[in-house]
Each structure stands twice: as C-alpha cells, then as structure tokens.
Short mmCIF file of C-alpha atoms and ligand atoms in Angstrom, two decimals:
data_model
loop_
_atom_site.label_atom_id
_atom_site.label_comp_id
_atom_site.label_asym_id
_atom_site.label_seq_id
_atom_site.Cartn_x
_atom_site.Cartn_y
_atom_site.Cartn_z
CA UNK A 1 17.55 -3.83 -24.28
CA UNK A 2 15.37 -0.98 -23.22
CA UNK A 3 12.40 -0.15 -20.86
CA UNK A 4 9.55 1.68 -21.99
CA UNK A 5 7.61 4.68 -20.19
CA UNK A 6 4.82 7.21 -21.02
CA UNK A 7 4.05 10.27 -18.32
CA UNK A 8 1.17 11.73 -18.33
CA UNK A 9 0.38 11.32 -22.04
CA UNK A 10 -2.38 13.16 -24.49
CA UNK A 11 -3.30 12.52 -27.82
CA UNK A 12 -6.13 14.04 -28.79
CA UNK A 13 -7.48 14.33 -32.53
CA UNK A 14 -9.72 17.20 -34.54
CA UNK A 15 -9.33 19.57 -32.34
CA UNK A 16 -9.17 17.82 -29.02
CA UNK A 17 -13.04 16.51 -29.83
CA UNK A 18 -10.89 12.68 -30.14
CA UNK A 19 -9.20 12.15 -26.70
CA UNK A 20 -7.70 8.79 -28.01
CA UNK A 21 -5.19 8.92 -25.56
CA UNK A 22 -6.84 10.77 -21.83
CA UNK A 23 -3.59 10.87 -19.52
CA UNK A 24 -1.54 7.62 -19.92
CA UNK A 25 0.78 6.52 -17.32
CA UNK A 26 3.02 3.30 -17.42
CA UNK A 27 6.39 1.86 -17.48
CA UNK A 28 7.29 -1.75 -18.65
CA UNK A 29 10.22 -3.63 -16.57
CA UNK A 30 13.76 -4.21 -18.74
CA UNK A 31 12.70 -7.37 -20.83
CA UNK A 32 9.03 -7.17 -19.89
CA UNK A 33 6.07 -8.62 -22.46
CA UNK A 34 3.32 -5.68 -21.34
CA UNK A 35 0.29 -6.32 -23.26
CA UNK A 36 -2.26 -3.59 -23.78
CA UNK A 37 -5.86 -4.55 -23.68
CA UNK A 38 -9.19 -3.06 -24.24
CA UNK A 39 -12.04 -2.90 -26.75
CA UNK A 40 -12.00 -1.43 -30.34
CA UNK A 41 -11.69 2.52 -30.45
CA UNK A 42 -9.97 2.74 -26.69
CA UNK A 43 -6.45 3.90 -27.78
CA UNK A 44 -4.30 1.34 -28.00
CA UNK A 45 -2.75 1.48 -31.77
CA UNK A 46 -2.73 5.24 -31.14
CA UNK A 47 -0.72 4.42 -27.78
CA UNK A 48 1.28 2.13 -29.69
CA UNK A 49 1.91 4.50 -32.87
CA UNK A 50 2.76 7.42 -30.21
CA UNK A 51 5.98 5.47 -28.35
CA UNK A 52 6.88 4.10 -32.21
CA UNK A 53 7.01 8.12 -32.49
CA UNK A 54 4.63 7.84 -35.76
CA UNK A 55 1.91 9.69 -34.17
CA UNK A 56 3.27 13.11 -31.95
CA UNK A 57 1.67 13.28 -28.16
CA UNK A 58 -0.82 16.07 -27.58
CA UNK A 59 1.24 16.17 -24.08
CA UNK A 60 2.88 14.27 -22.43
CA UNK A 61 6.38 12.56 -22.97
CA UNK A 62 7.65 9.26 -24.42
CA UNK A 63 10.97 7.56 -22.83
CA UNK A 64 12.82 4.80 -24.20
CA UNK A 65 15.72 3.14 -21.84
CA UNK A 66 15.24 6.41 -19.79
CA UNK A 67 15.36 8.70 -22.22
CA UNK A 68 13.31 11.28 -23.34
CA UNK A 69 12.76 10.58 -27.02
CA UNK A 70 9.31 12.77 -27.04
CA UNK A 71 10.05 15.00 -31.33
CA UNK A 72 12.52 12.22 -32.10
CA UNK A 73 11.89 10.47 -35.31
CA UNK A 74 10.81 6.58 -35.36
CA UNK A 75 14.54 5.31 -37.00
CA UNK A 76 16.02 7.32 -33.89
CA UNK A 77 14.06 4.83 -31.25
CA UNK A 78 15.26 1.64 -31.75
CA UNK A 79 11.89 0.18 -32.02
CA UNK A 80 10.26 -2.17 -34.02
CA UNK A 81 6.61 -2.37 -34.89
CA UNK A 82 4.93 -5.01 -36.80
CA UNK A 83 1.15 -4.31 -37.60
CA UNK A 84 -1.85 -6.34 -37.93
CA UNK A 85 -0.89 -5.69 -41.82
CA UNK A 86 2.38 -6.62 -42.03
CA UNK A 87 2.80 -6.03 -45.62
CA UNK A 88 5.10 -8.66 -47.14
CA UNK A 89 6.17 -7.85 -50.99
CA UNK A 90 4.96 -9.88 -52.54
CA UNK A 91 7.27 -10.03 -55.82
CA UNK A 92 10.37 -10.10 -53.29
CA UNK A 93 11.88 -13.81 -51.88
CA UNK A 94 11.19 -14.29 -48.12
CA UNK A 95 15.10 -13.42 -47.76
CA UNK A 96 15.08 -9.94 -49.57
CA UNK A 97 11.87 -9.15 -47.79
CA UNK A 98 13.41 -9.29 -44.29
CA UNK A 99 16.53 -7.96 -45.80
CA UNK A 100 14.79 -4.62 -46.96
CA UNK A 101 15.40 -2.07 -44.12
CA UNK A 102 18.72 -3.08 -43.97
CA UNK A 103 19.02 -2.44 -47.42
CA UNK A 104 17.00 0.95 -47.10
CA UNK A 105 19.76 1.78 -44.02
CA UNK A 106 22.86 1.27 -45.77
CA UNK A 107 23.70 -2.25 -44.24
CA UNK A 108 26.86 -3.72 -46.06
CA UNK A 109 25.74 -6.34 -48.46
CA UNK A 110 27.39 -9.14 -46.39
CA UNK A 111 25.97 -8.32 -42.90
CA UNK A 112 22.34 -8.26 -43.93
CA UNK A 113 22.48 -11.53 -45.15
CA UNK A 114 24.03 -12.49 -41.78
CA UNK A 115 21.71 -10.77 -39.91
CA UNK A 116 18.69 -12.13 -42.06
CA UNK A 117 19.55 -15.53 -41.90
CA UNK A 118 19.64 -15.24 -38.19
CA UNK A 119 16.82 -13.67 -37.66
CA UNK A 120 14.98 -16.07 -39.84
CA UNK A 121 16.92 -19.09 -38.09
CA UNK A 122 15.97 -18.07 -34.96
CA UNK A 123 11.86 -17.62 -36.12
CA UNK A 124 12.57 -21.61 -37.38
CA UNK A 125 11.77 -20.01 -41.09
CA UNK A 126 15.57 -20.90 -42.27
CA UNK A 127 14.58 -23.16 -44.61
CA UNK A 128 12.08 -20.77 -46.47
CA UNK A 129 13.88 -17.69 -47.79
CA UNK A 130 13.69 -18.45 -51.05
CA UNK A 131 10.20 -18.79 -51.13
CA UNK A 132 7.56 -15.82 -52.10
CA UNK A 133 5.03 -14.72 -49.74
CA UNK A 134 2.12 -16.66 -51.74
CA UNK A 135 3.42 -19.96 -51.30
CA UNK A 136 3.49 -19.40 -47.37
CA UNK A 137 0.99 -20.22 -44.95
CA UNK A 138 -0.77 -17.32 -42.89
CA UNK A 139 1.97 -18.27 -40.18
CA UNK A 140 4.52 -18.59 -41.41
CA UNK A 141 4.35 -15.05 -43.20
CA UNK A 142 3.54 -13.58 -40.05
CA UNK A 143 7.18 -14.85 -39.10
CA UNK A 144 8.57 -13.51 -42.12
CA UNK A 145 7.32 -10.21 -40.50
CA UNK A 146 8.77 -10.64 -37.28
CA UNK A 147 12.04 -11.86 -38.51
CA UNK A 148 11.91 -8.65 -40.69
CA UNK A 149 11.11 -6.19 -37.60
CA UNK A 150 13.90 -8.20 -35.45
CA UNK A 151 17.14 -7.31 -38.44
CA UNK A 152 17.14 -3.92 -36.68
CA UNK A 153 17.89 -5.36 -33.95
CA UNK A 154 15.74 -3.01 -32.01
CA UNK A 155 15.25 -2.85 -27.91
CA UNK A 156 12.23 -2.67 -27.98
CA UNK A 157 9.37 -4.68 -30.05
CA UNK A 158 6.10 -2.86 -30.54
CA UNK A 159 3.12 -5.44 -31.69
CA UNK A 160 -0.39 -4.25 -32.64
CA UNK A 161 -2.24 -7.16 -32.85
CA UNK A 162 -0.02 -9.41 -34.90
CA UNK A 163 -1.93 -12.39 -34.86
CA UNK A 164 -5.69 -11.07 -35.80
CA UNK A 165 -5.29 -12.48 -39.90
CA UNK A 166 -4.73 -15.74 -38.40
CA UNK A 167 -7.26 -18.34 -38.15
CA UNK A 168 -7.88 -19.75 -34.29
CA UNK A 169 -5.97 -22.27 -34.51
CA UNK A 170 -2.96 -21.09 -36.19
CA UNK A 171 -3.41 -17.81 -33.58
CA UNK A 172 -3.05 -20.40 -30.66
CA UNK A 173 0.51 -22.28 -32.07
CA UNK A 174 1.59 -18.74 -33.32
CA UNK A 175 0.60 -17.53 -29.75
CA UNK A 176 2.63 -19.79 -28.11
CA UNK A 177 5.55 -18.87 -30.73
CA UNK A 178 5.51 -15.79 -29.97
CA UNK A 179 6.14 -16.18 -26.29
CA UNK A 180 9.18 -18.46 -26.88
CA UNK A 181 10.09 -16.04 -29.47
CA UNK A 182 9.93 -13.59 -26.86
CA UNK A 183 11.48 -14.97 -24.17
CA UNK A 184 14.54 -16.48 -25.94
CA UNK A 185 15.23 -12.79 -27.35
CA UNK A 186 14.44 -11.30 -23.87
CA UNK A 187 13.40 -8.15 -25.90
CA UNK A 188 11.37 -5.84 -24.13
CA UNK A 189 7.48 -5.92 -26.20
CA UNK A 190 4.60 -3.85 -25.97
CA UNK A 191 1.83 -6.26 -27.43
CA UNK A 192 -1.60 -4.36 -28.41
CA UNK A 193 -4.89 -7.14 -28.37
CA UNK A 194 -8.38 -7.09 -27.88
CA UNK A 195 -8.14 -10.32 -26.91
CA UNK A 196 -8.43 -11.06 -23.73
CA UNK A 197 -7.27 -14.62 -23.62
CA UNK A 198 -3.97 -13.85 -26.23
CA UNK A 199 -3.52 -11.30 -23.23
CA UNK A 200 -3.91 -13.15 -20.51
CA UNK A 201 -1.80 -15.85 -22.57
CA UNK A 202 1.08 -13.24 -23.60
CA UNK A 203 1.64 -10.83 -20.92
CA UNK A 204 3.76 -10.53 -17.80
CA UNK A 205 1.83 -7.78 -17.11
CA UNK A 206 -1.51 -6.32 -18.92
CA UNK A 207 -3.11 -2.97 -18.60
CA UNK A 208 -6.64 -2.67 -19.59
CA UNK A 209 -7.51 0.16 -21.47
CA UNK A 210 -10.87 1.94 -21.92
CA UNK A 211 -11.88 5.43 -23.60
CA UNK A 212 -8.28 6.47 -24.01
CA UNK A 213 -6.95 5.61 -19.68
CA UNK A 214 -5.57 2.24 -18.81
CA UNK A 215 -8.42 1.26 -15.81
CA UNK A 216 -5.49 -1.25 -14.26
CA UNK A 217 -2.07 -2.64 -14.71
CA UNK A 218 -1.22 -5.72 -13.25
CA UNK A 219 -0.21 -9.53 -13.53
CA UNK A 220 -2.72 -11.67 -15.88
CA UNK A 221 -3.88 -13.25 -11.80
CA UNK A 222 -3.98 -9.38 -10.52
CA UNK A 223 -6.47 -8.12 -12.96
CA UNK A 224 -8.31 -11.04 -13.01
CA UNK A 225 -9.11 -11.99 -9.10
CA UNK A 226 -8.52 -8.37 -8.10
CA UNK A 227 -10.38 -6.12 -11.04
CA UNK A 228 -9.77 -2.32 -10.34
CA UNK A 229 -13.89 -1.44 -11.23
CA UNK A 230 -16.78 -3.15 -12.51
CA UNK A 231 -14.85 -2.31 -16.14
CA UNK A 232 -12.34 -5.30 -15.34
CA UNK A 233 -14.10 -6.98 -13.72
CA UNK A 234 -16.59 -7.52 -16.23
CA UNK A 235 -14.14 -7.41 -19.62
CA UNK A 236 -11.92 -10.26 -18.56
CA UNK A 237 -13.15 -13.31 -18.00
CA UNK A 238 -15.71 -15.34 -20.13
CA UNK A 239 -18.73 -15.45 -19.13
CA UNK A 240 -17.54 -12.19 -17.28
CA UNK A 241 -17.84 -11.60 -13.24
CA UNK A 242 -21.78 -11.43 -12.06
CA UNK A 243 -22.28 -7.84 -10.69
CA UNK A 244 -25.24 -8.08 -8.28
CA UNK A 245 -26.59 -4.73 -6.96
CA UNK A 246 -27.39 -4.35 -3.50
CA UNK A 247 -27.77 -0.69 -2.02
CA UNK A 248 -24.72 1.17 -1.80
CA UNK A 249 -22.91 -1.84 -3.54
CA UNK A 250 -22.45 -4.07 -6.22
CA UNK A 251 -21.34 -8.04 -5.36
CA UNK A 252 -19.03 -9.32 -8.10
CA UNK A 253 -18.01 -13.58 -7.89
CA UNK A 254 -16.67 -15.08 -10.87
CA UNK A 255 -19.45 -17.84 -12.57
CA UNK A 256 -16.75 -20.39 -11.49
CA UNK A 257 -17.27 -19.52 -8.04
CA UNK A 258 -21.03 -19.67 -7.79
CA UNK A 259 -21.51 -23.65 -7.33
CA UNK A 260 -23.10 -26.07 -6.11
CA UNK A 261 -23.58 -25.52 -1.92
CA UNK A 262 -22.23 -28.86 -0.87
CA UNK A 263 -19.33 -28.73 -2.48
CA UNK A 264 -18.09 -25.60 -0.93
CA UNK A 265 -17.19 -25.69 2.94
CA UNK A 266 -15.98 -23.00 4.95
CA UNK A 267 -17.26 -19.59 5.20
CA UNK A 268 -19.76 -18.99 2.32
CA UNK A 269 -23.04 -17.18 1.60
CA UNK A 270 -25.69 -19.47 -0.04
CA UNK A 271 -28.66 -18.62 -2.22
CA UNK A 272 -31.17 -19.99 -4.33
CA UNK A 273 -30.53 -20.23 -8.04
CA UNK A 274 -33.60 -20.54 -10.57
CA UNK A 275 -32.33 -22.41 -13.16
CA UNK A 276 -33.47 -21.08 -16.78
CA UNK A 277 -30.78 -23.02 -19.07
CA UNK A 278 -27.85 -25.35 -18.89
CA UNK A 279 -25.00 -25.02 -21.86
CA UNK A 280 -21.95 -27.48 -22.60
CA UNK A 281 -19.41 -25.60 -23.25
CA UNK A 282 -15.58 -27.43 -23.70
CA UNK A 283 -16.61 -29.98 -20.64
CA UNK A 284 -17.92 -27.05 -18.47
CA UNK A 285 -21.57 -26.72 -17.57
CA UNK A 286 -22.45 -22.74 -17.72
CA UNK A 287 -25.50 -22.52 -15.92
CA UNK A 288 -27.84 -19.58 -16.13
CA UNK A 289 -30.46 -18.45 -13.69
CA UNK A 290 -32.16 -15.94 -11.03
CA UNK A 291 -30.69 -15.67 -7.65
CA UNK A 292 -32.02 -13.36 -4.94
CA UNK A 293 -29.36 -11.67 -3.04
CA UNK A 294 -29.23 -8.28 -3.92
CA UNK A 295 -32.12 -5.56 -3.81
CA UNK A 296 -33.82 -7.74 -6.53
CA UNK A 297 -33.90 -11.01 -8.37
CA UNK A 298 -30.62 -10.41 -10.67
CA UNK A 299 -29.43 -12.75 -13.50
CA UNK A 300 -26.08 -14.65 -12.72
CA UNK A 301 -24.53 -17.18 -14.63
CA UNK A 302 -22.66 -20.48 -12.69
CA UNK A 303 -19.68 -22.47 -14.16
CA UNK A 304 -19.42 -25.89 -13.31
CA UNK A 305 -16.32 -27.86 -13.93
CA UNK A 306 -16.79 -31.53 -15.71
CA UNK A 307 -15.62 -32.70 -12.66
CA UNK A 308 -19.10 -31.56 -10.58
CA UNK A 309 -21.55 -34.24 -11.37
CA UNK A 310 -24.13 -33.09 -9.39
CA UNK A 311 -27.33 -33.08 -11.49
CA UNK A 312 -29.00 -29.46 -12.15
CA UNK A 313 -32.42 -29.19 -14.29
CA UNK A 314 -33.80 -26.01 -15.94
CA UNK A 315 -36.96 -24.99 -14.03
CA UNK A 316 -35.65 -26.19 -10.14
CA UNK A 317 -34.65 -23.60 -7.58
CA UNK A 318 -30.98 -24.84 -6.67
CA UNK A 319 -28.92 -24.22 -3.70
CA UNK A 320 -25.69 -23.02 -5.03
CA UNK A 321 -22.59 -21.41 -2.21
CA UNK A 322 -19.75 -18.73 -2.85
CA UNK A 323 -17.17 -18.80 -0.65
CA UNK A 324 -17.09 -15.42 1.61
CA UNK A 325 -13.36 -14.69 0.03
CA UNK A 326 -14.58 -14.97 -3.58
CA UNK A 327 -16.73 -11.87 -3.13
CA UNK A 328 -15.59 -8.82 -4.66
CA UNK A 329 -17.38 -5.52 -3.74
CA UNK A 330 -17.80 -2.59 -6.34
CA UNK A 331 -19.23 1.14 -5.52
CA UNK A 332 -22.40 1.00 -6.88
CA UNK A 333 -22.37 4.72 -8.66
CA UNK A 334 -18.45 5.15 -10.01
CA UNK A 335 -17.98 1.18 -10.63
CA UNK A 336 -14.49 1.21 -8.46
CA UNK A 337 -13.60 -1.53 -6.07
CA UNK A 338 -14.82 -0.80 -2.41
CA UNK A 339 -14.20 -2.55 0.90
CA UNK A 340 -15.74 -5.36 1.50
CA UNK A 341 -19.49 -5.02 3.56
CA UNK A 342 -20.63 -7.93 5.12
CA UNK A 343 -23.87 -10.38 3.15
CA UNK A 344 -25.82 -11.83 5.57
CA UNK A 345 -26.42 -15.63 4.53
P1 ADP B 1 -7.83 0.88 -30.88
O1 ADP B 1 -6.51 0.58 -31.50
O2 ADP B 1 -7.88 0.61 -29.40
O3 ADP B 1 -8.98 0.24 -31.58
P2 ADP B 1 -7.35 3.58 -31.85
O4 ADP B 1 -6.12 4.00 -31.14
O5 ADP B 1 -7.22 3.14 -33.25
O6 ADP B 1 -8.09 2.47 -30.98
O7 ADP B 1 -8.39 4.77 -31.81
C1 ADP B 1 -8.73 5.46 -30.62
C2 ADP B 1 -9.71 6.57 -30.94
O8 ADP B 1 -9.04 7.60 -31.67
C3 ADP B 1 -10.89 6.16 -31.78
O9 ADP B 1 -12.01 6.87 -31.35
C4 ADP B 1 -10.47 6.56 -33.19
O10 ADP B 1 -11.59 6.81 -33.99
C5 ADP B 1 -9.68 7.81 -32.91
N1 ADP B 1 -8.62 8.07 -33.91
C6 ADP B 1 -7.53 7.29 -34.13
N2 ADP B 1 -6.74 7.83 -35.10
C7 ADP B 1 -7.37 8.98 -35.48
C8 ADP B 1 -7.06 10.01 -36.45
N3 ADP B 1 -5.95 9.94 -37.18
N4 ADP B 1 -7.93 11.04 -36.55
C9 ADP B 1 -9.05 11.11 -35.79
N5 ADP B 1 -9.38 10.18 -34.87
C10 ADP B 1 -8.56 9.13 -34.71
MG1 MG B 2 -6.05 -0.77 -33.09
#
C-alpha cells in the first residue's frame, strides 16, 4: 500500500491560458478512499491523469508512498486507473481481458491466470470469465474493469468516475460494491465524481474542487455542516444551503434546518416565511418561499421531514425557527466563512 501527495501542483494548458490545475495541495492517509469533487471543467481528470503520470505537472511534484515520482513513467507508479471508458475488448473472454496487462508485462502464463481468477473472485465475477463483454450487464463489465486494473496489483487505485455509464440504479448497488470492494482490499483510491451524493457515499475524506484549487478537504460531515465558502456551501447538499445577505454578511442554514417554529426549542431566530409552493419529494416536503431577515426579502427553500405534519399552504405567511447553532456566516464580498455576528430575532 501507498499514500498519495501533490505539493504545490500546476498544470496549465496552451500556453498557460488553461490553468486546469491552479496550485494543488493534498495528501491521502495509507488506505484512504479520497474522493475528488467538483463540477465539469474544474480539474479533476487532469488531477487524476497528472498522479497516474499520463499528463506531466506544469510545477509542482507528485509523490507516491513518499516518493517523488514527478518524470517517472505511469508502469513505474504502481497505480491503477480505470476510466469512465473502461474499454473492454470486446472479441476477448472476460478472463483474457483482465489477463491482458499481465500478458503485455511478461507475466508467466501460469500466474496470470492465478492472479486473474483472484481478482475476478474477489469482484464476485468468478463465474463469468468465459463470457464476452456483450453478454454482460453494464455492471458487471464495469467489474471486469476493476478486476482488470486490480492484476497489477497496484498501491494505489486511481478512479475517474467509474460509475457514470451506469444507470441509477445499478450506480447505487455498484456504489455500494465499490466501497466493500474497497475496504476489503484496503487499497489506497483516489475516486474523481461530480456527484455529490456517490461522494458523500464513497469518501473518507472529499475535497471539493473548483476552477483548478480544491476550496476544502474534509470528512463527508466536515464539508457538509462546516462549508469552507459560499462555494461548499452551496454545491453540496440538495436543495443547497440558503445564503441570505445581510450587510457585511451572508446567513447560510441548510433547508432542513429552516422549520416549522414550534418544533424547534432552544436558542433560535424566527421569521416569517411566504409560502409560494410545496413539493413531495421521496416523503420530504421542500417548501419554497420569501423570508425577511436579511437586507431584503430573499428566497429560501425549507425541508420538512415526513415526520412534521404540521399543515403549510401556498399563499400563508408561516412562522418557521432555525436554531442559533445551525447558522453559518459567509463574508459577503470573497464568499469565505466568517465568525459568527449575532441576528437579532
Ligand atoms: P474535469 O475532469 O473536472 O471535468 P478536466 O480536468 O477534464 O476537468 O479539465 C479541466 C480544464 O482543463 C478544462 O477547462 C479543460 O477544458 C481543460 N483541459 C483539459 N485537458 C486539456 C488539454 N489536453 N488541452 C487543453 N485544455 C485542456
Ligand atoms: Mg473529468
């Protein structure tokens, strides 16, 4: 097993007009599942394709288990990478297709069927490797991928968004897969997503990434209740964190802490919510409306769990409580997290 670090990393493209990667910092712990998120275009398969040692850093330096391997070639790294396109051949039986690099690396005949049939066992495809790629399901040749990146044996497993052919509900069983995968292998995995929910899912730690930085790394909890900026805050969670203005400031609470005033006690600032529309969304009410507690009426949206009954009508002005502790407080010019100021009730 291996850790993985970048220091100070650059990667910039045409000339330095592309800064895909804008000074990248971060270390994963021996065995960690890191998961990079952020939006399309912010870096992360470049990131990726940099510490796979497919792409060279502008600046900046790549270590693997503590070493420098910054000019070393991929097959020197002892990584392996499976892409969103994890090209099976198609012509090839399950079991010479996850034989292949071994093949391509001089393996003795014997061994790579050993290792193969392990790596398959151990990815519960054992029973396929006779098959072609065709008559698999979308699944299942995803794990004839894996099982094809872990032959090498590598210390470290790079994963740019493995799961994105798959259809939502495959993506959640292969999701959970994954994790057992990972955590019965203990191999230390960089996982790229823009999914926030396969992240928060995934990951022992995530860092979100926008316009080539990572904004925060932290535990799925961290960068959810304790967002860096306004960024975070506002790209995890669904519906994201309200962001109310209010001079200097912004006030972030998560819709799931906006609710219903008599049902939260202790310290807690209450205000008025004009109710515009009510959604059902997977037992959840998601209610959206006009509360005045900044500078200026601002639209918020509330989440109610199933379990609050109270009854809420589109057109009434409802009394609706956060708790003092859920309030998050954001500079209002650079978006970063500020000290709390006190909101008069
Ligand atoms: P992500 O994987 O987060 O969607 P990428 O790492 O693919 O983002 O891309 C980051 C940025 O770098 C984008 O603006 C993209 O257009 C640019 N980029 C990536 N690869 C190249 C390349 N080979 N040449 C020029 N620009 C590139
Ligand atoms: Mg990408």
């Amino acid at each position: 097993m291996a850790t993985v670090e970048v220091r100070h990393l650059q990667k910039h493209f045409d000339g330095g007009r592309v800064r895909a990667i804008d000074g990248v910092d971060l270390a994963t712990g021996e065995g960690e599942y890191l998961v990079l998120l952020g939006p399309s275009g912010c870096g992360k398969t470049t990131l990726l394709r940099t510490i796979a040692g497919l792409e060279e850093p502008t600046d900046g330096d790549v270590l693997i288990g503590g070493h420098v391997v910054t000019g070393l070639p991929p097959r020197a790294r002892r990584i392996a990478m499976v892409f969103q396109s994890y090209a099976l051949y198609p012509h090839k039986t399950v079991l010479a297709n996850i034989v292949f690099p071994l093949r391509a690396a001089r393996v003795p005949a014997a061994e790579r069927d050993e290792r193969a049939r392990k790596a398959a066992g151990m990815l519960g495809i054992g029973h396929l490797l006779d098959r072609k790629p065709r008559q698999l399901s979308g699944g299942e040749r995803q794990r004839v991928a894996l099982a094809r990146a872990l032959v090498h044996e590598p210390a470290v497993f790079l994963l740019d968004e493995p799961l994105s052919n798959l259809d939502a509900k495959l993506r959640a069983s292969a999701r959970d897969e994954l994790k057992r995968f990972q955590q019965d292998v203990g191999v230390t995995t960089v996982y790229v997503t823009h999914d926030q929910s396969e992240a928060m899912g995934l990951g022992d730690r995530i860092a979100v990434m926008s316009a080539g930085r990572v904004r925060q790394l932290g535990a799925p909890v961290e960068v959810y209740d304790d967002p860096a900026d306004t960024f975070v805050a506002t790209f995890i969670g669904s519906p994201p964190m309200n962001l109310v203005p209010r001079g200097e400031v912004l006030i972030g609470f998560r819709p799931e802490h906006l609710l219903p005033q008599e049902i939260v006690s202790g310290d807690r600032v209450t205000v008025g919510l004009d109710v515009q529309r009510v959604e059902y969304l997977s037992g959840d009410r998601h209610v959206y409306g006009t509360v005045r507690l900044g500078d200026e009426p601002t639209r918020v949206i509330a989440r109610l769990p199933a379990t609050v009954e109270t009854p809420i009508a589109v057109g009434e002005r409802h009394d609706f409580a956060i708790s003092t502790g859920r309030l998050r407080f954001f500079d209002g010019q650079s978006g970063e997290r500020t000290e709390p100021v006190r909101v008069a009730v």
